[in-house]
GROMACS .gro file of C-alpha atoms in nm:
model
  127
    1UNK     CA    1   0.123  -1.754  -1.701
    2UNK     CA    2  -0.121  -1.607  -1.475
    3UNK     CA    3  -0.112  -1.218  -1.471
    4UNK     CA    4  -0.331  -0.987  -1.251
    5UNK     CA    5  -0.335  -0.624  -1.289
    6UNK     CA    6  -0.552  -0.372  -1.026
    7UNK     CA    7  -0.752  -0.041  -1.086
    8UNK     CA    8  -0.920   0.197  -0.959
    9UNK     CA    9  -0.704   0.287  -0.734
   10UNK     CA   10  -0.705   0.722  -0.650
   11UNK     CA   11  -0.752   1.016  -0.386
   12UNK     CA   12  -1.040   1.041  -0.170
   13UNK     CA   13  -1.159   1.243   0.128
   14UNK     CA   14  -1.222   1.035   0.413
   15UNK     CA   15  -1.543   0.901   0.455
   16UNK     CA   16  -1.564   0.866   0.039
   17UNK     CA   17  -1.543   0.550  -0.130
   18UNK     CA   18  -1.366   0.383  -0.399
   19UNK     CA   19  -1.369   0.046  -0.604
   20UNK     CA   20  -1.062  -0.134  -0.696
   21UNK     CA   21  -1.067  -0.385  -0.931
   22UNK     CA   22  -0.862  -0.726  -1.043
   23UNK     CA   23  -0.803  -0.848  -1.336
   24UNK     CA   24  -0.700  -1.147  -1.373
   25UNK     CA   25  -0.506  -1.351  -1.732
   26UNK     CA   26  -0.350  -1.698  -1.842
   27UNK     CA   27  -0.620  -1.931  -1.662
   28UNK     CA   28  -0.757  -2.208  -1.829
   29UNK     CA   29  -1.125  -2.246  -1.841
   30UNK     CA   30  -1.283  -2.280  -1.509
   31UNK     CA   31  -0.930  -2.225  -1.340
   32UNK     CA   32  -1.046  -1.831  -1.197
   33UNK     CA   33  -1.366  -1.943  -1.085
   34UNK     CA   34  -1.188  -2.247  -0.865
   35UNK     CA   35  -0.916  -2.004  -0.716
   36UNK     CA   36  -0.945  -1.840  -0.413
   37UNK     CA   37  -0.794  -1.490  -0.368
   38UNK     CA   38  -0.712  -1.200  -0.193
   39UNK     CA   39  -0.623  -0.827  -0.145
   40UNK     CA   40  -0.340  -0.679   0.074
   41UNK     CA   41  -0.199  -0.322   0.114
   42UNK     CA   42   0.145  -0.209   0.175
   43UNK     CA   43   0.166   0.179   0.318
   44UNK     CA   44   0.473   0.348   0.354
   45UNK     CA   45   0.711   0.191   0.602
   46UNK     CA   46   0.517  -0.057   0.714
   47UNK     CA   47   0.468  -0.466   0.593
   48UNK     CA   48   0.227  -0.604   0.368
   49UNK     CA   49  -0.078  -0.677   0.544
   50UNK     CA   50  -0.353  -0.876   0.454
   51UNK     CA   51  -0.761  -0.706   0.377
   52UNK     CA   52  -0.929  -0.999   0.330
   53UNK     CA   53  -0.985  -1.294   0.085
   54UNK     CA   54  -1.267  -1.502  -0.118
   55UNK     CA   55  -1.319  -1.847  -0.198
   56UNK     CA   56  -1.458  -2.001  -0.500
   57UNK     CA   57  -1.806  -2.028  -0.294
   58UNK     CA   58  -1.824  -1.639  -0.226
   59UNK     CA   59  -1.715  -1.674   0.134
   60UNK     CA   60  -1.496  -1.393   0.285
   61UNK     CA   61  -1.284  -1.296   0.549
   62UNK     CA   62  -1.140  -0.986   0.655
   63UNK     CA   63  -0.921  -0.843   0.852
   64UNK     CA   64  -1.046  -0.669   1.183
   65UNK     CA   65  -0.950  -0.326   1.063
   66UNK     CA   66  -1.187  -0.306   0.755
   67UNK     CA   67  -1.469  -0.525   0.846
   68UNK     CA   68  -1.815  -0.355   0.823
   69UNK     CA   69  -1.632  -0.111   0.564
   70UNK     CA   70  -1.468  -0.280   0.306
   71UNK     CA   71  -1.659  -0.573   0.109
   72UNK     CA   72  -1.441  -0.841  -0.180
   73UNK     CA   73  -1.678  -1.016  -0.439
   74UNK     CA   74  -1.588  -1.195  -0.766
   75UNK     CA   75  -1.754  -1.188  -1.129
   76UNK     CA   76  -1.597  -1.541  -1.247
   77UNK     CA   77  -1.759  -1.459  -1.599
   78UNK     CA   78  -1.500  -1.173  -1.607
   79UNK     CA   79  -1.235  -1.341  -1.398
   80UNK     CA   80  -1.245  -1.008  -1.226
   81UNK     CA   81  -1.205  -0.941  -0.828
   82UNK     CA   82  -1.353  -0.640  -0.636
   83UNK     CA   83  -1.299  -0.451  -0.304
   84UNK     CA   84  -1.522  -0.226  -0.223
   85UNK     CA   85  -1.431   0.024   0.019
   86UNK     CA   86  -1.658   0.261   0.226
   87UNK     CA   87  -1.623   0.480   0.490
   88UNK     CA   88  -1.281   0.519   0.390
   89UNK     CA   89  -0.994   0.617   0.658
   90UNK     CA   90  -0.660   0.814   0.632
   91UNK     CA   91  -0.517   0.490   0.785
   92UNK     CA   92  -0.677   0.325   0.474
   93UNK     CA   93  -0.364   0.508   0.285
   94UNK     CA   94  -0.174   0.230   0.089
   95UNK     CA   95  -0.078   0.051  -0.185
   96UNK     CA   96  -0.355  -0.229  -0.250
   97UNK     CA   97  -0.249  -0.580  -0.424
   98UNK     CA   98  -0.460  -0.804  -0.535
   99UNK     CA   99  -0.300  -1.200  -0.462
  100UNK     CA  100  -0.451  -1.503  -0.648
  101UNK     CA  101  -0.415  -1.900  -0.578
  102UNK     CA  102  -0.454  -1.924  -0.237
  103UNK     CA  103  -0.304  -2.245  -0.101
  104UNK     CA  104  -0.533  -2.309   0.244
  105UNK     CA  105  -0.788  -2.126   0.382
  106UNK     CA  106  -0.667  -2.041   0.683
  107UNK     CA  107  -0.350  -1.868   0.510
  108UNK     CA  108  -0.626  -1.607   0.385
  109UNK     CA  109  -0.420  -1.285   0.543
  110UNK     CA  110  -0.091  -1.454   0.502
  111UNK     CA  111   0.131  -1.321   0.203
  112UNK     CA  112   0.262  -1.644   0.185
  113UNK     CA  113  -0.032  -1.839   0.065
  114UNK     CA  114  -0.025  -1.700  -0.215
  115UNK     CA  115   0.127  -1.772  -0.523
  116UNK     CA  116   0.049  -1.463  -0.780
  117UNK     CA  117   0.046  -1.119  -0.732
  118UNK     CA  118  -0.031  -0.747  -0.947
  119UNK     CA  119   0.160  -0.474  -0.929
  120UNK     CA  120  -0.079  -0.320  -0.698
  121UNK     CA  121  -0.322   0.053  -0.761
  122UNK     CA  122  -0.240   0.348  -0.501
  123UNK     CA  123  -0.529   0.464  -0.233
  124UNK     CA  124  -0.465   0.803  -0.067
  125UNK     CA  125  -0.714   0.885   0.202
  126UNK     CA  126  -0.701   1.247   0.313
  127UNK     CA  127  -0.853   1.423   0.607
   0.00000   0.00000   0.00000
């Protein structure tokens, strides 16, 4: 059973920076490295969005509101995901969740493509 838990999660001042991390369980050998995955946040009241993705190449996509800010890379030897967030926002304010076994590319920002998920790591942006 695949199990993915995030960190790093905290409180920042805007304009800080923070690192979340994914850890990911239960794959077989060479299963992490040959699974694309994702992030997502959830803040209060409003739907799960989607950050941005990563395929098993080291491509990404993001969504419009955190490119040039936020950056998603992968350490396979530690089936571990990143997001790196800069230039962090009070709008940046959520609950961040870390998806795993993407189904198609283009489903990348779609919480449906995805078939795992962790229990997500708070971000709280103040101004």
């Amino acid at each position: 059973q695949v199990q993915l838990v995030e960190s790093g999660g905290g409180s920042v001042q805007a304009g800080g920076s923070l690192r979340l991390s994914c850890a990911a369980s239960g794959y077989t050998y060479s299963g992490y490295s040959g699974n694309r995955m994702g992030w997502f946040r959830q803040a209060p009241g409003k739907e799960r969005e989607g950050v941005g993705c990563i395929d098993t190449d080291g491509s990404t996509i993001y969504a419009d509101s955190v490119k040039g800010r936020f950056t998603i890379s992968r350490d396979n030897a530690k089936n571990t995901l990143y997001l790196q967030m800069n230039s962090l926002k009070p709008e940046d304010t959520a609950m961040y969740y870390c998806a795993a076994d993407l189904s198609r590319w283009r489903l990348c920002l779609v919480n449906s493509g995805y078939r795992y998920w962790g229990q997500g790591t708070q971000v709280t942006v103040s101004s």
